[in-house]
PDB file of C-alpha atoms in Angstrom:
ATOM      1  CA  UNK A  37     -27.678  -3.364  -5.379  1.00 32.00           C
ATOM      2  CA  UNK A  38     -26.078   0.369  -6.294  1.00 41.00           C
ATOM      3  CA  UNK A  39     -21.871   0.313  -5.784  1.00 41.00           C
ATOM      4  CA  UNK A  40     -20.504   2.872  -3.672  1.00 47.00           C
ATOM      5  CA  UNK A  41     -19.394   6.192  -5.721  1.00 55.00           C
ATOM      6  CA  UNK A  42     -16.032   5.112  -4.468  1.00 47.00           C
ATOM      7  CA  UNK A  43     -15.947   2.088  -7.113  1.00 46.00           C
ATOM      8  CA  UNK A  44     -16.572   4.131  -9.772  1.00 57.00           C
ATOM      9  CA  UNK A  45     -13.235   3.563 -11.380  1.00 66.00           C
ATOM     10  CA  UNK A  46     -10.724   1.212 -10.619  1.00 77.00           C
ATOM     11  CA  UNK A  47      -7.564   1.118  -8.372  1.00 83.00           C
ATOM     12  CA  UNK A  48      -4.618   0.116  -8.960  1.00 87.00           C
ATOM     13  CA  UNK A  49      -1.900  -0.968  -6.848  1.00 90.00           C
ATOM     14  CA  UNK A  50       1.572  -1.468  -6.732  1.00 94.00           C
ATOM     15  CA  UNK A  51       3.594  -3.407  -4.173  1.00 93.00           C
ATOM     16  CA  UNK A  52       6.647  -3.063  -2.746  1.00 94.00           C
ATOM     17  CA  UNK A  53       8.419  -5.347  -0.343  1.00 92.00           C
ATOM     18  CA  UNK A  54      11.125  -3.042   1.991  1.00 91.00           C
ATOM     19  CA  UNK A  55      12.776  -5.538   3.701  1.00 87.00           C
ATOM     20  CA  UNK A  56       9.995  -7.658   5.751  1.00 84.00           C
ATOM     21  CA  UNK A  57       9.617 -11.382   6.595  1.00 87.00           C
ATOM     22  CA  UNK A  58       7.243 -12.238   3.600  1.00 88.00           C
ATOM     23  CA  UNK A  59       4.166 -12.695   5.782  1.00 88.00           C
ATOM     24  CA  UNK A  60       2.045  -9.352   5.134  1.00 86.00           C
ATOM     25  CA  UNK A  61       2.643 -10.684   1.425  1.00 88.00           C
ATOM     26  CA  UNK A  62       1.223 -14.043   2.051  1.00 90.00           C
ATOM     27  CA  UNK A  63      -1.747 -12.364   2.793  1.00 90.00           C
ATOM     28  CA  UNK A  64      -1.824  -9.674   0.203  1.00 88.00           C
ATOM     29  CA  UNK A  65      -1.946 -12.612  -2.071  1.00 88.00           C
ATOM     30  CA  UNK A  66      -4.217 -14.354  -0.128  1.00 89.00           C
ATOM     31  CA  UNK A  67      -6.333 -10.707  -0.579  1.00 89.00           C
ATOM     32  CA  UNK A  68      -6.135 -11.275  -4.491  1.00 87.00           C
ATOM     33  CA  UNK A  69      -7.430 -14.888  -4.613  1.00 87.00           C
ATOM     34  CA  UNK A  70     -11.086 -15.619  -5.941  1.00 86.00           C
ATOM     35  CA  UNK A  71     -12.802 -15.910  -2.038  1.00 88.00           C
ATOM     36  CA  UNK A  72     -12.199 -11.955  -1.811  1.00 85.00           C
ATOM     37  CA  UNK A  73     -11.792 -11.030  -5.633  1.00 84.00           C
ATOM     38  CA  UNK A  74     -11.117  -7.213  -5.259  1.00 84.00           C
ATOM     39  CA  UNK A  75     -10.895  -6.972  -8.814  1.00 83.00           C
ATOM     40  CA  UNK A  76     -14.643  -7.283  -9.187  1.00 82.00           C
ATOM     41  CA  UNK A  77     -13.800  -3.883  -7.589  1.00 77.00           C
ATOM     42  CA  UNK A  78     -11.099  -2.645  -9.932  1.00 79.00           C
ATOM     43  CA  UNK A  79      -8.562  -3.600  -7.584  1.00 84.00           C
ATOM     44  CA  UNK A  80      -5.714  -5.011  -8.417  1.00 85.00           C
ATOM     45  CA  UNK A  81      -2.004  -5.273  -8.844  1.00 89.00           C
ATOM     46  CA  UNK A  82      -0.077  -3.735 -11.619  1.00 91.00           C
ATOM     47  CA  UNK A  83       3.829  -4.380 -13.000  1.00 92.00           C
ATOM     48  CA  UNK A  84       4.676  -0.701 -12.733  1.00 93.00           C
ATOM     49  CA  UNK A  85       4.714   2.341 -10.223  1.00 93.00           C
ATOM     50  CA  UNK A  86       4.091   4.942 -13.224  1.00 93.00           C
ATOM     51  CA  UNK A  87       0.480   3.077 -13.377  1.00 90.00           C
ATOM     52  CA  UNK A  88      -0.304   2.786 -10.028  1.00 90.00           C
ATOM     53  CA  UNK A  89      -2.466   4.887  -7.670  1.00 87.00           C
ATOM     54  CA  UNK A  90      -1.700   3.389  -4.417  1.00 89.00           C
ATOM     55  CA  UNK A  91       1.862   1.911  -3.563  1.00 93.00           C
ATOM     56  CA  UNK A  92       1.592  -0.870  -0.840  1.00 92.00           C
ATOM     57  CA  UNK A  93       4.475  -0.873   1.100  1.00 94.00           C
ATOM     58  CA  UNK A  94       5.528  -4.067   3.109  1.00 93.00           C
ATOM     59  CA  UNK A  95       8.082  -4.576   6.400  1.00 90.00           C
ATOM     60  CA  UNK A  96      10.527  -1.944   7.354  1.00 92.00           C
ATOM     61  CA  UNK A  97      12.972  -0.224   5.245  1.00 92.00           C
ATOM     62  CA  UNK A  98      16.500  -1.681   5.269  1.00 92.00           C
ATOM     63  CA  UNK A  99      19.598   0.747   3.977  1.00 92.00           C
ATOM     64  CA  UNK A 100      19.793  -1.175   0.531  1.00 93.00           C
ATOM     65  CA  UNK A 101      15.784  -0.693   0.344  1.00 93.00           C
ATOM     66  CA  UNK A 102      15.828   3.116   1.111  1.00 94.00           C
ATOM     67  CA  UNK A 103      16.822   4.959  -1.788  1.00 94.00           C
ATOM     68  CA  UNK A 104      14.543   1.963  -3.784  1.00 95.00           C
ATOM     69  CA  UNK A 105      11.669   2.728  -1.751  1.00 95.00           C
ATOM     70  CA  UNK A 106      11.867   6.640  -2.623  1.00 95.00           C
ATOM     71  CA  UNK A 107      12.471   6.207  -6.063  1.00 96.00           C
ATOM     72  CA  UNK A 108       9.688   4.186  -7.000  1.00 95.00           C
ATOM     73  CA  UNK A 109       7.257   6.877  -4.609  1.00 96.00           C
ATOM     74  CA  UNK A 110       8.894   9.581  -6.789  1.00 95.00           C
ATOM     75  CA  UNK A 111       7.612   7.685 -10.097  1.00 95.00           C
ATOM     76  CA  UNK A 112       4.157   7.578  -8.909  1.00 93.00           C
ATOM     77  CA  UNK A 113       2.297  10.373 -10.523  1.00 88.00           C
ATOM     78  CA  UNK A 114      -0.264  12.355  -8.432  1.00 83.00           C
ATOM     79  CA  UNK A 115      -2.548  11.657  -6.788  1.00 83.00           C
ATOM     80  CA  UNK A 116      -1.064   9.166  -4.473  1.00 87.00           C
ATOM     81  CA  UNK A 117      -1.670   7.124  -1.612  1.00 89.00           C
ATOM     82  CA  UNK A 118       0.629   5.333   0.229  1.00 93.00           C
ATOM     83  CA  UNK A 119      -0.211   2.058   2.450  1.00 93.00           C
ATOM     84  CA  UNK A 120       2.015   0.761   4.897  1.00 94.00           C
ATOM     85  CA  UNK A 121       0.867  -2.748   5.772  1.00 93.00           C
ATOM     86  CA  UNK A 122       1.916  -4.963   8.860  1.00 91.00           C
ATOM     87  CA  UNK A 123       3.546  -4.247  12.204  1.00 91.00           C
ATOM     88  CA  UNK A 124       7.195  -4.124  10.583  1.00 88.00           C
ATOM     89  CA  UNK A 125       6.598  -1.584   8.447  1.00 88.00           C
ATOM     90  CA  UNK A 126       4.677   0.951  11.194  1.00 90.00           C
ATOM     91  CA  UNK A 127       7.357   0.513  14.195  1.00 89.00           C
ATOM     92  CA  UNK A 128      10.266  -2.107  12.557  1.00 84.00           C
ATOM     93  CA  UNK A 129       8.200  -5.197  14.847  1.00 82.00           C
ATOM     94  CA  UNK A 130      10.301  -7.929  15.587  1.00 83.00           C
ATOM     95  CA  UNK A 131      13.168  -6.169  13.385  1.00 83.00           C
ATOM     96  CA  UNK A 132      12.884  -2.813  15.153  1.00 82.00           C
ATOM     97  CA  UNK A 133      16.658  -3.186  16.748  1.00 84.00           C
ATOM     98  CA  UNK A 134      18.307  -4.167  13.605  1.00 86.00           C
ATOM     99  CA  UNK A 135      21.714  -3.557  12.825  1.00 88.00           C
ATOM    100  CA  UNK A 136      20.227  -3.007   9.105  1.00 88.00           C
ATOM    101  CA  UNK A 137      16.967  -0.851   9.077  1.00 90.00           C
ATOM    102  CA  UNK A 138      16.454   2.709   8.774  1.00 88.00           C
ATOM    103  CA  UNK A 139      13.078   2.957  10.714  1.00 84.00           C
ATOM    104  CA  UNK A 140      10.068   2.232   9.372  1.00 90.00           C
ATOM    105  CA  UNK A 141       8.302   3.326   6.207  1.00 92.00           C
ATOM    106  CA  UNK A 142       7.061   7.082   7.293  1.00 91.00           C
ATOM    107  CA  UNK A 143      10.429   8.152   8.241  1.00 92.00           C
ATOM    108  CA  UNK A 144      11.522   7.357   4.345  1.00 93.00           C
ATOM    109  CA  UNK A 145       8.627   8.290   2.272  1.00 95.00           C
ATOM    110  CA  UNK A 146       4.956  10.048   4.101  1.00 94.00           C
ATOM    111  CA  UNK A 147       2.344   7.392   4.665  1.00 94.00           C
ATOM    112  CA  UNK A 148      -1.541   7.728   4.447  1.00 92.00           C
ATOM    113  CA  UNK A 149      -3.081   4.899   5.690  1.00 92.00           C
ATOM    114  CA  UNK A 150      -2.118   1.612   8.030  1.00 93.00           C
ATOM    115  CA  UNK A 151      -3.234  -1.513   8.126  1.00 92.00           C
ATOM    116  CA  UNK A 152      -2.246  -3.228  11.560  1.00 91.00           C
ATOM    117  CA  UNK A 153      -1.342  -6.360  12.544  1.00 90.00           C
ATOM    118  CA  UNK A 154       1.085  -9.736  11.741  1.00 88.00           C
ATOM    119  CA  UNK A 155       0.499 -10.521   9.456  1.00 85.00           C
ATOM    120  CA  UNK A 156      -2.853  -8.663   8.460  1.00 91.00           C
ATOM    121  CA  UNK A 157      -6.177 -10.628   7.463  1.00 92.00           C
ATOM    122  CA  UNK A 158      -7.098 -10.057   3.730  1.00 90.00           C
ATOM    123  CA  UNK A 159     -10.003  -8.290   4.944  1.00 91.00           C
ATOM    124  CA  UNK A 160      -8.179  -5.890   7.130  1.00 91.00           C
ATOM    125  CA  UNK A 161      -5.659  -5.261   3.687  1.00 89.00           C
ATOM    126  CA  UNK A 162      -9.007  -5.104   1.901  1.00 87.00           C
ATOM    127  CA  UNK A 163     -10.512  -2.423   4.238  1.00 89.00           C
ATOM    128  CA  UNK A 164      -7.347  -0.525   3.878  1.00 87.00           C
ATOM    129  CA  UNK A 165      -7.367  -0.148   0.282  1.00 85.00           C
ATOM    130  CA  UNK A 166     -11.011   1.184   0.722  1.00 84.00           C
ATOM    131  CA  UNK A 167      -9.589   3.612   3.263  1.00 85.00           C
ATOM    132  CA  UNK A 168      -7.140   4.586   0.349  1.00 83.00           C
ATOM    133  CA  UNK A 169     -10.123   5.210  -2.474  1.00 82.00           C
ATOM    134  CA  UNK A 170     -11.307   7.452   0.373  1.00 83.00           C
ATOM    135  CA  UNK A 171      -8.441   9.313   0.790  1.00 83.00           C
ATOM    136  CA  UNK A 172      -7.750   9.784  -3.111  1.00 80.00           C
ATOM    137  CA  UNK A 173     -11.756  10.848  -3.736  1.00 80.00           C
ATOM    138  CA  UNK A 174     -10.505  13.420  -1.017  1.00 82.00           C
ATOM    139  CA  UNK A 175      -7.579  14.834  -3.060  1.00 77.00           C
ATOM    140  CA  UNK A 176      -9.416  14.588  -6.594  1.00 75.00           C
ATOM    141  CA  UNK A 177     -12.207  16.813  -4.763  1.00 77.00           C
ATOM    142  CA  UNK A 178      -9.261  19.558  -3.570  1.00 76.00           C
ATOM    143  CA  UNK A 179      -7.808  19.178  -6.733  1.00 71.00           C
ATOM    144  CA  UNK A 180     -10.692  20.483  -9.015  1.00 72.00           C
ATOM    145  CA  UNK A 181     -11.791  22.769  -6.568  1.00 70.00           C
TER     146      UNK A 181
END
């Protein structure tokens, strides 16, 4: 069996939770656990946003998360894909008339892919990640061209 060209090297993720209910991060760990093992992939979670080529983004952004939320997208270095997982994060969900929240994550920092639903299956957080290596193949390919 012959990987996909998009495993050729690995990803590496960095999470950050805005302000959600701690669901979509049940399952993000539940996405790192031996059943799915993404890291057979080169998936997996690092300590620091300067490392990281995807930032995973969690529930929607309260006002003490906002300028947090920025700052760590601003240490990323390019490329970079952003993932906004669960409803919370894509339209504020159950939160969206909160006294506290500034809207949800693409109206702080722009977003590249979704990953629907609350909370999420792994697979579905899984398939999103995929849908990230995508993306960043996409911007290495404009990049040396």
């Amino acid at each position: 069996m012959k990987l996909s060209p998009s495993f050729n090297r690995s990803l590496w993720v960095f999470h950050v939770n805005s302000g959600s209910c701690n669901g979509c991060d049940i399952e993000i760990v539940a996405a790192l656990c031996p059943r799915y093992d993404p890291e057979r992939f080169g998936i997996k979670l690092v300590g620091s946003p300067r490392h990281a080529d995807v930032l995973l983004v969690t529930g929607p952004v309260t006002h003490q998360m906002r300028d947090r939320v920025k700052r760590v997208y601003d240490q990323m270095a390019a490329p970079k894909v952003v993932m906004c997982v669960g409803t919370c994060g894509q339209s504020g969900g159950v939160f969206y008339d909160s006294y506290n929240l500034d809207g949800p994550i693409d109206q702080v920092i722009p977003v590249d892919v979704y990953v629907p639903g609350c909370a999420p299956r792994p697979e579905a957080i899984i398939y999103g990640v995929v849908q990230a290596i995508a993306k960043l193949e996409r911007l290495e390919k404009e990049v040396r061209s």
